[in-house]
mmCIF file of C-alpha atoms and ligand atoms in Angstrom:
data_model
loop_
_atom_site.group_PDB
_atom_site.id
_atom_site.type_symbol
_atom_site.label_atom_id
_atom_site.label_comp_id
_atom_site.label_asym_id
_atom_site.label_seq_id
_atom_site.Cartn_x
_atom_site.Cartn_y
_atom_site.Cartn_z
ATOM 1 C CA UNK A 1 -178.721 -206.924 145.114
ATOM 2 C CA UNK A 2 -180.804 -207.110 142.150
ATOM 3 C CA UNK A 3 -181.628 -203.317 143.104
ATOM 4 C CA UNK A 4 -178.161 -202.309 143.667
ATOM 5 C CA UNK A 5 -177.197 -203.637 140.015
ATOM 6 C CA UNK A 6 -179.711 -201.649 138.716
ATOM 7 C CA UNK A 7 -178.828 -198.225 140.186
ATOM 8 C CA UNK A 8 -175.391 -199.277 139.192
ATOM 9 C CA UNK A 9 -176.262 -199.641 135.690
ATOM 10 C CA UNK A 10 -178.158 -196.436 135.849
ATOM 11 C CA UNK A 11 -175.295 -194.306 137.198
ATOM 12 C CA UNK A 12 -173.031 -195.898 134.141
ATOM 13 C CA UNK A 13 -175.746 -195.002 131.904
ATOM 14 C CA UNK A 14 -175.812 -191.475 133.685
ATOM 15 C CA UNK A 15 -172.020 -191.220 133.327
ATOM 16 C CA UNK A 16 -171.925 -192.227 129.742
ATOM 17 C CA UNK A 17 -174.419 -189.626 128.563
ATOM 18 C CA UNK A 18 -172.720 -186.940 130.492
ATOM 19 C CA UNK A 19 -169.351 -188.007 129.005
ATOM 20 C CA UNK A 20 -171.013 -188.195 125.613
ATOM 21 C CA UNK A 21 -172.824 -184.524 126.036
ATOM 22 C CA UNK A 22 -169.348 -182.970 126.825
ATOM 23 C CA UNK A 23 -167.421 -184.820 123.930
ATOM 24 C CA UNK A 24 -170.001 -183.371 121.618
ATOM 25 C CA UNK A 25 -169.725 -179.630 123.227
ATOM 26 C CA UNK A 26 -165.998 -180.033 122.710
ATOM 27 C CA UNK A 27 -166.544 -181.017 118.959
ATOM 28 C CA UNK A 28 -168.937 -178.024 118.606
ATOM 29 C CA UNK A 29 -166.373 -175.576 120.311
ATOM 30 C CA UNK A 30 -163.368 -175.512 117.954
ATOM 31 C CA UNK A 31 -159.868 -174.100 119.006
ATOM 32 C CA UNK A 32 -159.693 -170.828 117.234
ATOM 33 C CA UNK A 33 -156.524 -169.945 115.487
ATOM 34 C CA UNK A 34 -156.292 -166.146 114.952
ATOM 35 C CA UNK A 35 -153.909 -165.487 112.135
ATOM 36 C CA UNK A 36 -153.131 -161.894 111.497
ATOM 37 C CA UNK A 37 -151.106 -160.165 108.995
ATOM 38 C CA UNK A 38 -150.343 -157.038 107.569
ATOM 39 C CA UNK A 39 -150.659 -157.531 103.612
ATOM 40 C CA UNK A 40 -153.303 -158.299 101.176
ATOM 41 C CA UNK A 41 -154.890 -161.830 100.575
ATOM 42 C CA UNK A 42 -153.688 -162.154 97.129
ATOM 43 C CA UNK A 43 -149.858 -162.336 98.079
ATOM 44 C CA UNK A 44 -147.646 -164.926 98.811
ATOM 45 C CA UNK A 45 -147.766 -164.550 102.234
ATOM 46 C CA UNK A 46 -151.844 -164.043 102.360
ATOM 47 C CA UNK A 47 -152.190 -167.399 100.034
ATOM 48 C CA UNK A 48 -149.814 -169.107 102.266
ATOM 49 C CA UNK A 49 -152.185 -168.182 105.042
ATOM 50 C CA UNK A 50 -154.783 -169.292 103.319
ATOM 51 C CA UNK A 51 -153.664 -172.520 102.252
ATOM 52 C CA UNK A 52 -152.850 -173.357 105.764
ATOM 53 C CA UNK A 53 -156.232 -172.347 107.111
ATOM 54 C CA UNK A 54 -157.813 -174.853 104.598
ATOM 55 C CA UNK A 55 -155.121 -177.740 105.142
ATOM 56 C CA UNK A 56 -155.731 -177.028 109.079
ATOM 57 C CA UNK A 57 -159.553 -177.091 108.964
ATOM 58 C CA UNK A 58 -159.766 -180.309 106.674
ATOM 59 C CA UNK A 59 -157.268 -181.918 108.662
ATOM 60 C CA UNK A 60 -158.030 -181.637 111.956
ATOM 61 C CA UNK A 61 -162.134 -182.436 110.953
ATOM 62 C CA UNK A 62 -163.036 -179.026 111.954
ATOM 63 C CA UNK A 63 -161.646 -179.284 115.706
ATOM 64 C CA UNK A 64 -159.185 -176.300 114.641
ATOM 65 C CA UNK A 65 -160.783 -173.257 112.942
ATOM 66 C CA UNK A 66 -158.229 -170.524 111.419
ATOM 67 C CA UNK A 67 -159.564 -166.895 111.178
ATOM 68 C CA UNK A 68 -157.454 -164.867 108.805
ATOM 69 C CA UNK A 69 -157.049 -161.129 109.526
ATOM 70 C CA UNK A 70 -155.135 -159.667 106.321
ATOM 71 C CA UNK A 71 -154.357 -156.198 105.844
ATOM 72 C CA UNK A 72 -153.511 -154.998 109.448
ATOM 73 C CA UNK A 73 -157.200 -155.507 109.768
ATOM 74 C CA UNK A 74 -156.771 -156.224 113.576
ATOM 75 C CA UNK A 75 -153.277 -154.582 114.351
ATOM 76 C CA UNK A 76 -150.451 -152.939 112.612
ATOM 77 C CA UNK A 77 -146.818 -154.380 112.116
ATOM 78 C CA UNK A 78 -145.965 -153.288 116.241
ATOM 79 C CA UNK A 79 -149.149 -154.078 117.840
ATOM 80 C CA UNK A 80 -149.623 -157.641 116.115
ATOM 81 C CA UNK A 81 -146.310 -158.312 118.106
ATOM 82 C CA UNK A 82 -147.639 -157.334 121.184
ATOM 83 C CA UNK A 83 -150.996 -158.884 120.642
ATOM 84 C CA UNK A 84 -149.218 -162.326 119.622
ATOM 85 C CA UNK A 85 -147.293 -162.033 123.169
ATOM 86 C CA UNK A 86 -150.553 -161.351 124.988
ATOM 87 C CA UNK A 87 -152.275 -164.001 123.261
ATOM 88 C CA UNK A 88 -155.388 -161.912 121.293
ATOM 89 C CA UNK A 89 -153.988 -163.607 118.267
ATOM 90 C CA UNK A 90 -152.332 -166.827 118.279
ATOM 91 C CA UNK A 91 -150.236 -166.733 114.957
ATOM 92 C CA UNK A 92 -148.117 -164.068 112.576
ATOM 93 C CA UNK A 93 -145.983 -164.004 109.892
ATOM 94 C CA UNK A 94 -143.966 -160.889 110.112
ATOM 95 C CA UNK A 95 -141.218 -159.992 107.950
ATOM 96 C CA UNK A 96 -137.949 -160.681 109.538
ATOM 97 C CA UNK A 97 -137.058 -156.958 109.628
ATOM 98 C CA UNK A 98 -139.618 -156.639 112.397
ATOM 99 C CA UNK A 99 -137.875 -158.557 115.244
ATOM 100 C CA UNK A 100 -135.546 -156.167 116.123
ATOM 101 C CA UNK A 101 -138.258 -154.122 118.204
ATOM 102 C CA UNK A 102 -138.820 -157.356 120.393
ATOM 103 C CA UNK A 103 -134.857 -157.150 121.350
ATOM 104 C CA UNK A 104 -134.058 -160.117 118.892
ATOM 105 C CA UNK A 105 -131.539 -158.032 116.784
ATOM 106 C CA UNK A 106 -130.178 -161.000 115.325
ATOM 107 C CA UNK A 107 -132.966 -161.628 112.864
ATOM 108 C CA UNK A 108 -131.665 -158.395 111.140
ATOM 109 C CA UNK A 109 -128.902 -160.605 109.720
ATOM 110 C CA UNK A 110 -131.379 -161.127 107.003
ATOM 111 C CA UNK A 111 -131.281 -157.454 106.051
ATOM 112 C CA UNK A 112 -127.680 -156.831 105.157
ATOM 113 C CA UNK A 113 -127.500 -155.738 101.804
ATOM 114 C CA UNK A 114 -126.481 -157.945 98.685
ATOM 115 C CA UNK A 115 -126.306 -160.909 101.127
ATOM 116 C CA UNK A 116 -128.105 -163.149 98.779
ATOM 117 C CA UNK A 117 -127.281 -164.092 95.316
ATOM 118 C CA UNK A 118 -130.469 -166.288 94.983
ATOM 119 C CA UNK A 119 -133.515 -167.892 96.674
ATOM 120 C CA UNK A 120 -131.275 -170.845 97.527
ATOM 121 C CA UNK A 121 -128.795 -168.789 99.425
ATOM 122 C CA UNK A 122 -131.564 -167.529 101.577
ATOM 123 C CA UNK A 123 -132.452 -170.879 102.341
ATOM 124 C CA UNK A 124 -129.149 -171.925 103.090
ATOM 125 C CA UNK A 125 -129.991 -169.982 106.271
ATOM 126 C CA UNK A 126 -133.335 -170.840 106.883
ATOM 127 C CA UNK A 127 -133.321 -174.540 106.370
ATOM 128 C CA UNK A 128 -130.179 -174.899 108.360
ATOM 129 C CA UNK A 129 -128.666 -174.384 112.177
ATOM 130 C CA UNK A 130 -128.708 -170.392 112.003
ATOM 131 C CA UNK A 131 -132.584 -170.579 111.319
ATOM 132 C CA UNK A 132 -133.018 -172.874 113.835
ATOM 133 C CA UNK A 133 -131.413 -170.771 116.597
ATOM 134 C CA UNK A 134 -132.672 -167.754 115.550
ATOM 135 C CA UNK A 135 -136.020 -169.289 116.089
ATOM 136 C CA UNK A 136 -134.644 -170.546 119.680
ATOM 137 C CA UNK A 137 -134.316 -166.873 120.759
ATOM 138 C CA UNK A 138 -137.422 -166.181 120.195
ATOM 139 C CA UNK A 139 -138.924 -168.717 123.389
ATOM 140 C CA UNK A 140 -137.822 -166.464 126.022
ATOM 141 C CA UNK A 141 -140.275 -163.610 124.733
ATOM 142 C CA UNK A 142 -143.382 -166.323 124.679
ATOM 143 C CA UNK A 143 -143.167 -166.828 121.004
ATOM 144 C CA UNK A 144 -142.276 -169.933 118.755
ATOM 145 C CA UNK A 145 -141.227 -169.767 115.247
ATOM 146 C CA UNK A 146 -142.436 -172.477 112.976
ATOM 147 C CA UNK A 147 -141.532 -171.759 109.310
ATOM 148 C CA UNK A 148 -139.537 -169.161 107.100
ATOM 149 C CA UNK A 149 -141.818 -168.245 104.129
ATOM 150 C CA UNK A 150 -139.499 -166.460 101.232
ATOM 151 C CA UNK A 151 -140.910 -163.412 99.449
ATOM 152 C CA UNK A 152 -137.998 -162.566 97.152
ATOM 153 C CA UNK A 153 -135.820 -159.534 96.452
ATOM 154 C CA UNK A 154 -136.260 -155.892 97.319
ATOM 155 C CA UNK A 155 -136.379 -153.254 94.691
ATOM 156 C CA UNK A 156 -136.867 -149.548 95.202
ATOM 157 C CA UNK A 157 -139.742 -147.392 94.243
ATOM 158 C CA UNK A 158 -139.679 -143.560 94.201
ATOM 159 C CA UNK A 159 -141.145 -140.396 92.915
ATOM 160 C CA UNK A 160 -137.942 -139.799 90.718
ATOM 161 C CA UNK A 161 -135.737 -142.379 88.636
ATOM 162 C CA UNK A 162 -133.103 -143.887 91.233
ATOM 163 C CA UNK A 163 -130.017 -145.218 89.187
ATOM 164 C CA UNK A 164 -126.969 -143.814 90.627
ATOM 165 C CA UNK A 165 -126.100 -143.690 94.136
ATOM 166 C CA UNK A 166 -126.157 -139.922 94.116
ATOM 167 C CA UNK A 167 -130.021 -140.119 93.111
ATOM 168 C CA UNK A 168 -130.979 -141.057 96.702
ATOM 169 C CA UNK A 169 -129.660 -138.083 98.123
ATOM 170 C CA UNK A 170 -131.736 -136.283 100.762
ATOM 171 C CA UNK A 171 -134.613 -138.764 99.502
ATOM 172 C CA UNK A 172 -137.095 -139.510 102.397
ATOM 173 C CA UNK A 173 -137.312 -143.469 102.159
ATOM 174 C CA UNK A 174 -139.994 -145.611 104.335
ATOM 175 C CA UNK A 175 -138.300 -148.906 105.979
ATOM 176 C CA UNK A 176 -139.396 -151.366 108.085
ATOM 177 C CA UNK A 177 -138.292 -150.989 111.572
ATOM 178 C CA UNK A 178 -134.739 -152.559 111.204
ATOM 179 C CA UNK A 179 -131.856 -150.735 112.088
ATOM 180 C CA UNK A 180 -129.648 -152.611 109.315
ATOM 181 C CA UNK A 181 -132.191 -151.076 106.757
ATOM 182 C CA UNK A 182 -131.755 -147.841 108.310
ATOM 183 C CA UNK A 183 -128.096 -148.155 107.734
ATOM 184 C CA UNK A 184 -128.728 -149.375 104.274
ATOM 185 C CA UNK A 185 -130.887 -146.120 103.614
ATOM 186 C CA UNK A 186 -128.113 -143.766 105.184
ATOM 187 C CA UNK A 187 -125.184 -145.269 103.214
ATOM 188 C CA UNK A 188 -127.237 -144.271 100.170
ATOM 189 C CA UNK A 189 -127.460 -140.897 101.109
ATOM 190 C CA UNK A 190 -131.403 -141.191 101.877
ATOM 191 C CA UNK A 191 -133.081 -140.504 104.862
ATOM 192 C CA UNK A 192 -134.672 -143.649 106.257
ATOM 193 C CA UNK A 193 -138.305 -143.341 107.855
ATOM 194 C CA UNK A 194 -139.823 -146.375 109.905
ATOM 195 C CA UNK A 195 -143.235 -146.574 109.152
ATOM 196 C CA UNK A 196 -145.944 -149.349 109.306
ATOM 197 C CA UNK A 197 -147.114 -150.943 106.627
ATOM 198 C CA UNK A 198 -150.295 -150.209 106.668
ATOM 199 C CA UNK A 199 -149.460 -146.312 106.442
ATOM 200 C CA UNK A 200 -147.222 -146.797 103.330
ATOM 201 C CA UNK A 201 -149.702 -146.082 100.471
ATOM 202 C CA UNK A 202 -150.837 -142.902 102.247
ATOM 203 C CA UNK A 203 -147.408 -141.724 102.916
ATOM 204 C CA UNK A 204 -146.529 -142.203 99.316
ATOM 205 C CA UNK A 205 -149.390 -140.480 97.982
ATOM 206 C CA UNK A 206 -149.445 -137.446 100.459
ATOM 207 C CA UNK A 207 -145.515 -137.146 100.171
ATOM 208 C CA UNK A 208 -144.807 -137.581 103.687
ATOM 209 C CA UNK A 209 -142.132 -140.186 102.080
ATOM 210 C CA UNK A 210 -140.547 -140.137 98.434
ATOM 211 C CA UNK A 211 -139.991 -143.588 98.139
ATOM 212 C CA UNK A 212 -139.873 -147.076 99.513
ATOM 213 C CA UNK A 213 -137.927 -150.280 99.333
ATOM 214 C CA UNK A 214 -140.430 -153.670 99.024
ATOM 215 C CA UNK A 215 -141.256 -156.318 96.625
ATOM 216 C CA UNK A 216 -143.385 -156.449 93.417
ATOM 217 C CA UNK A 217 -146.195 -158.202 95.048
ATOM 218 C CA UNK A 218 -146.748 -155.688 97.615
ATOM 219 C CA UNK A 219 -146.268 -152.796 95.381
ATOM 220 C CA UNK A 220 -149.181 -154.178 93.045
ATOM 221 C CA UNK A 221 -151.441 -155.236 96.174
ATOM 222 C CA UNK A 222 -150.666 -151.756 98.028
ATOM 223 C CA UNK A 223 -151.242 -149.953 94.506
ATOM 224 C CA UNK A 224 -147.919 -148.213 95.378
ATOM 225 C CA UNK A 225 -147.376 -148.119 91.523
ATOM 226 C CA UNK A 226 -150.448 -145.673 91.088
ATOM 227 C CA UNK A 227 -148.828 -142.906 93.458
ATOM 228 C CA UNK A 228 -144.773 -143.259 92.506
ATOM 229 C CA UNK A 229 -143.576 -142.844 89.148
ATOM 230 C CA UNK A 230 -140.426 -144.950 89.154
ATOM 231 C CA UNK A 231 -139.127 -148.315 90.221
ATOM 232 C CA UNK A 232 -135.727 -149.699 90.204
ATOM 233 C CA UNK A 233 -135.156 -153.410 89.910
ATOM 234 C CA UNK A 234 -132.148 -153.356 92.165
ATOM 235 C CA UNK A 235 -132.252 -156.816 94.099
ATOM 236 C CA UNK A 236 -130.650 -155.344 96.927
ATOM 237 C CA UNK A 237 -132.241 -156.811 99.663
ATOM 238 C CA UNK A 238 -134.434 -159.854 100.352
ATOM 239 C CA UNK A 239 -138.051 -160.154 102.001
ATOM 240 C CA UNK A 240 -138.931 -163.097 103.892
ATOM 241 C CA UNK A 241 -141.183 -163.810 106.909
ATOM 242 C CA UNK A 242 -141.429 -165.979 110.075
ATOM 243 C CA UNK A 243 -144.669 -167.904 110.810
ATOM 244 C CA UNK A 244 -144.941 -167.613 114.719
ATOM 245 C CA UNK A 245 -147.326 -168.666 117.401
ATOM 246 C CA UNK A 246 -147.750 -167.789 121.051
ATOM 247 C CA UNK A 247 -145.859 -170.211 122.808
ATOM 248 C CA UNK A 248 -147.900 -171.044 125.543
ATOM 249 C CA UNK A 249 -151.022 -171.572 123.175
ATOM 250 C CA UNK A 250 -149.143 -173.839 120.814
ATOM 251 C CA UNK A 251 -147.428 -175.939 123.761
ATOM 252 C CA UNK A 252 -150.782 -176.422 125.445
ATOM 253 C CA UNK A 253 -152.666 -177.547 122.221
ATOM 254 C CA UNK A 254 -153.313 -181.534 122.391
ATOM 255 C CA UNK A 255 -150.280 -183.261 120.973
ATOM 256 C CA UNK A 256 -152.367 -185.268 118.272
ATOM 257 C CA UNK A 257 -153.783 -181.637 117.098
ATOM 258 C CA UNK A 258 -150.355 -179.853 117.424
ATOM 259 C CA UNK A 259 -148.568 -182.762 115.252
ATOM 260 C CA UNK A 260 -151.337 -182.299 112.366
ATOM 261 C CA UNK A 261 -151.043 -178.540 112.429
ATOM 262 C CA UNK A 262 -147.186 -178.938 112.168
ATOM 263 C CA UNK A 263 -147.755 -181.040 108.902
ATOM 264 C CA UNK A 264 -150.315 -178.220 107.654
ATOM 265 C CA UNK A 265 -147.539 -175.730 108.398
ATOM 266 C CA UNK A 266 -144.870 -177.632 106.647
ATOM 267 C CA UNK A 267 -147.133 -177.999 103.429
ATOM 268 C CA UNK A 268 -148.466 -174.431 103.531
ATOM 269 C CA UNK A 269 -144.558 -173.439 103.849
ATOM 270 C CA UNK A 270 -143.408 -175.575 100.552
ATOM 271 C CA UNK A 271 -146.543 -173.809 98.808
ATOM 272 C CA UNK A 272 -145.861 -170.349 99.865
ATOM 273 C CA UNK A 273 -142.119 -170.575 98.742
ATOM 274 C CA UNK A 274 -142.969 -172.254 95.527
ATOM 275 C CA UNK A 275 -144.999 -169.463 94.295
ATOM 276 C CA UNK A 276 -143.173 -166.543 95.606
ATOM 277 C CA UNK A 277 -141.093 -165.970 92.421
ATOM 278 C CA UNK A 278 -143.780 -166.467 89.965
ATOM 279 C CA UNK A 279 -146.353 -164.214 91.913
ATOM 280 C CA UNK A 280 -143.806 -161.283 92.108
ATOM 281 C CA UNK A 281 -143.110 -161.506 88.354
ATOM 282 C CA UNK A 282 -146.782 -161.625 87.423
ATOM 283 C CA UNK A 283 -147.089 -158.651 89.641
ATOM 284 C CA UNK A 284 -144.174 -156.809 88.120
ATOM 285 C CA UNK A 285 -145.722 -157.347 84.458
ATOM 286 C CA UNK A 286 -149.297 -155.943 85.721
ATOM 287 C CA UNK A 287 -147.068 -152.966 87.233
ATOM 288 C CA UNK A 288 -145.364 -152.593 83.807
ATOM 289 C CA UNK A 289 -148.724 -153.003 81.968
ATOM 290 C CA UNK A 290 -150.598 -150.319 83.783
ATOM 291 C CA UNK A 291 -148.098 -147.530 82.439
ATOM 292 C CA UNK A 292 -147.870 -145.720 85.285
ATOM 293 C CA UNK A 293 -144.547 -146.353 86.635
ATOM 294 C CA UNK A 294 -141.464 -146.290 84.769
ATOM 295 C CA UNK A 295 -139.773 -149.831 85.417
ATOM 296 C CA UNK A 296 -135.842 -149.290 85.339
ATOM 297 C CA UNK A 297 -133.251 -152.202 85.703
ATOM 298 C CA UNK A 298 -129.759 -151.413 87.126
ATOM 299 C CA UNK A 299 -126.846 -151.544 84.564
ATOM 300 C CA UNK A 300 -124.080 -153.724 85.990
ATOM 301 C CA UNK A 301 -121.870 -150.853 86.611
ATOM 302 C CA UNK A 302 -124.980 -149.081 88.767
ATOM 303 C CA UNK A 303 -125.507 -151.968 90.746
ATOM 304 C CA UNK A 304 -121.614 -152.383 91.238
ATOM 305 C CA UNK A 305 -121.750 -148.837 92.400
ATOM 306 C CA UNK A 306 -124.579 -149.702 94.997
ATOM 307 C CA UNK A 307 -122.726 -152.444 96.068
ATOM 308 C CA UNK A 308 -119.738 -150.292 96.742
ATOM 309 C CA UNK A 309 -121.868 -148.023 98.695
ATOM 310 C CA UNK A 310 -123.885 -150.744 100.513
ATOM 311 C CA UNK A 311 -121.253 -153.180 101.505
ATOM 312 C CA UNK A 312 -119.713 -151.070 104.389
ATOM 313 C CA UNK A 313 -123.327 -151.672 106.427
ATOM 314 C CA UNK A 314 -121.818 -155.060 106.713
ATOM 315 C CA UNK A 315 -119.450 -154.085 109.005
ATOM 316 C CA UNK A 316 -120.939 -151.183 110.493
ATOM 317 C CA UNK A 317 -123.685 -153.613 111.844
ATOM 318 C CA UNK A 318 -121.691 -156.278 113.332
ATOM 319 C CA UNK A 319 -121.987 -154.518 117.155
ATOM 320 C CA UNK A 320 -125.851 -154.999 116.371
ATOM 321 C CA UNK A 321 -126.187 -157.908 114.942
ATOM 322 C CA UNK A 322 -123.411 -159.744 116.289
ATOM 323 C CA UNK A 323 -120.401 -161.217 114.319
ATOM 324 C CA UNK A 324 -120.880 -164.584 114.727
ATOM 325 C CA UNK A 325 -124.077 -164.520 113.921
ATOM 326 C CA UNK A 326 -123.076 -162.519 110.305
ATOM 327 C CA UNK A 327 -120.078 -164.900 109.868
ATOM 328 C CA UNK A 328 -122.537 -168.057 110.259
ATOM 329 C CA UNK A 329 -124.950 -166.088 107.700
ATOM 330 C CA UNK A 330 -122.285 -165.773 105.374
ATOM 331 C CA UNK A 331 -121.077 -169.417 105.575
ATOM 332 C CA UNK A 332 -125.125 -170.646 105.388
ATOM 333 C CA UNK A 333 -125.749 -168.447 101.960
ATOM 334 C CA UNK A 334 -122.281 -168.922 100.444
ATOM 335 C CA UNK A 335 -121.618 -165.431 100.783
ATOM 336 C CA UNK A 336 -117.850 -164.448 100.225
ATOM 337 C CA UNK A 337 -117.184 -160.659 101.117
ATOM 338 C CA UNK A 338 -114.801 -158.554 98.801
ATOM 339 C CA UNK A 339 -111.273 -158.307 100.102
HETATM 340 C C1 LMR B 1 -143.437 -154.302 104.879
HETATM 341 O O1 LMR B 1 -143.619 -153.615 105.906
HETATM 342 O O2 LMR B 1 -142.638 -153.599 103.978
HETATM 343 C C2 LMR B 1 -143.448 -155.774 104.665
HETATM 344 O O3 LMR B 1 -142.824 -156.515 105.587
HETATM 345 C C3 LMR B 1 -144.947 -155.928 104.302
HETATM 346 C C4 LMR B 1 -144.772 -157.521 104.559
HETATM 347 O O4 LMR B 1 -145.185 -158.103 105.428
HETATM 348 O O5 LMR B 1 -144.900 -158.264 103.192
#
């Protein structure tokens, strides 16, 4: 009897030791989230990603490690989407203009020209039912949408001044992969060219394209202003991101960790959205101070001319983006089309 008790005790001790070493091993091998993106670390998206990393690592007590891969270090635009689906990376924050090739064309509603009068109008969509519906459409693709990050309004950059619509005639303009952006450039009389963000600088420098639309924080960090002589403040479009994860990976996380990570994303989102406008203004000031690019703001009359040329794109894109999606976007953004 005594022997039996001793043996049981021994077994319990062995079991406990095994469990302990297993939990030590678990604690030593953190879950790794590879977060890939295409812009510089010193941008609203780059800083938002950094904030998420810090929060996640701190709040999970090291159980999660977030590895950031900025500047298309791992993958370019299209490849990173595929890598996410395959699980080679776990997290991305692509521009909303890059979901068309995935087959979720409704995201291109965000690219409709002059849809948003301000950042609040944009949030009307992302914080509401349409924003949630769009994320649901990603799930059959093995992707889960976690948050929207704003990055302000699109401007134009070119190797010549762009004031009137006629100035666009024949200009080769780099765009993201959205068909709405393609229609936008054509409506202006330009020739759109889809190109990965990582190839932009080289293409502008070598003259493969004559210009591009984009935001000041990207123009500054990619040194676009060093190889382009003119910039037009037009606010004709809007740039924002979806923070997305591989669904299988996310759903497979221990529930307690997932809850912590969700709160980290929420906080990083508030931060990224709060800094975007200031970051873009500061980048614009630095571009101006460089003296390398002439920055021009459209007059009210010029802006009205651009609008007139661009508004037909809304109707033209109904068959692609969906009439109901466009109507829902108008409502959420408080946009009233001119009769
Ligand atoms: C672009 O490709 O122009 C942008 O989407 C890059 C980015 O992610 O800000």
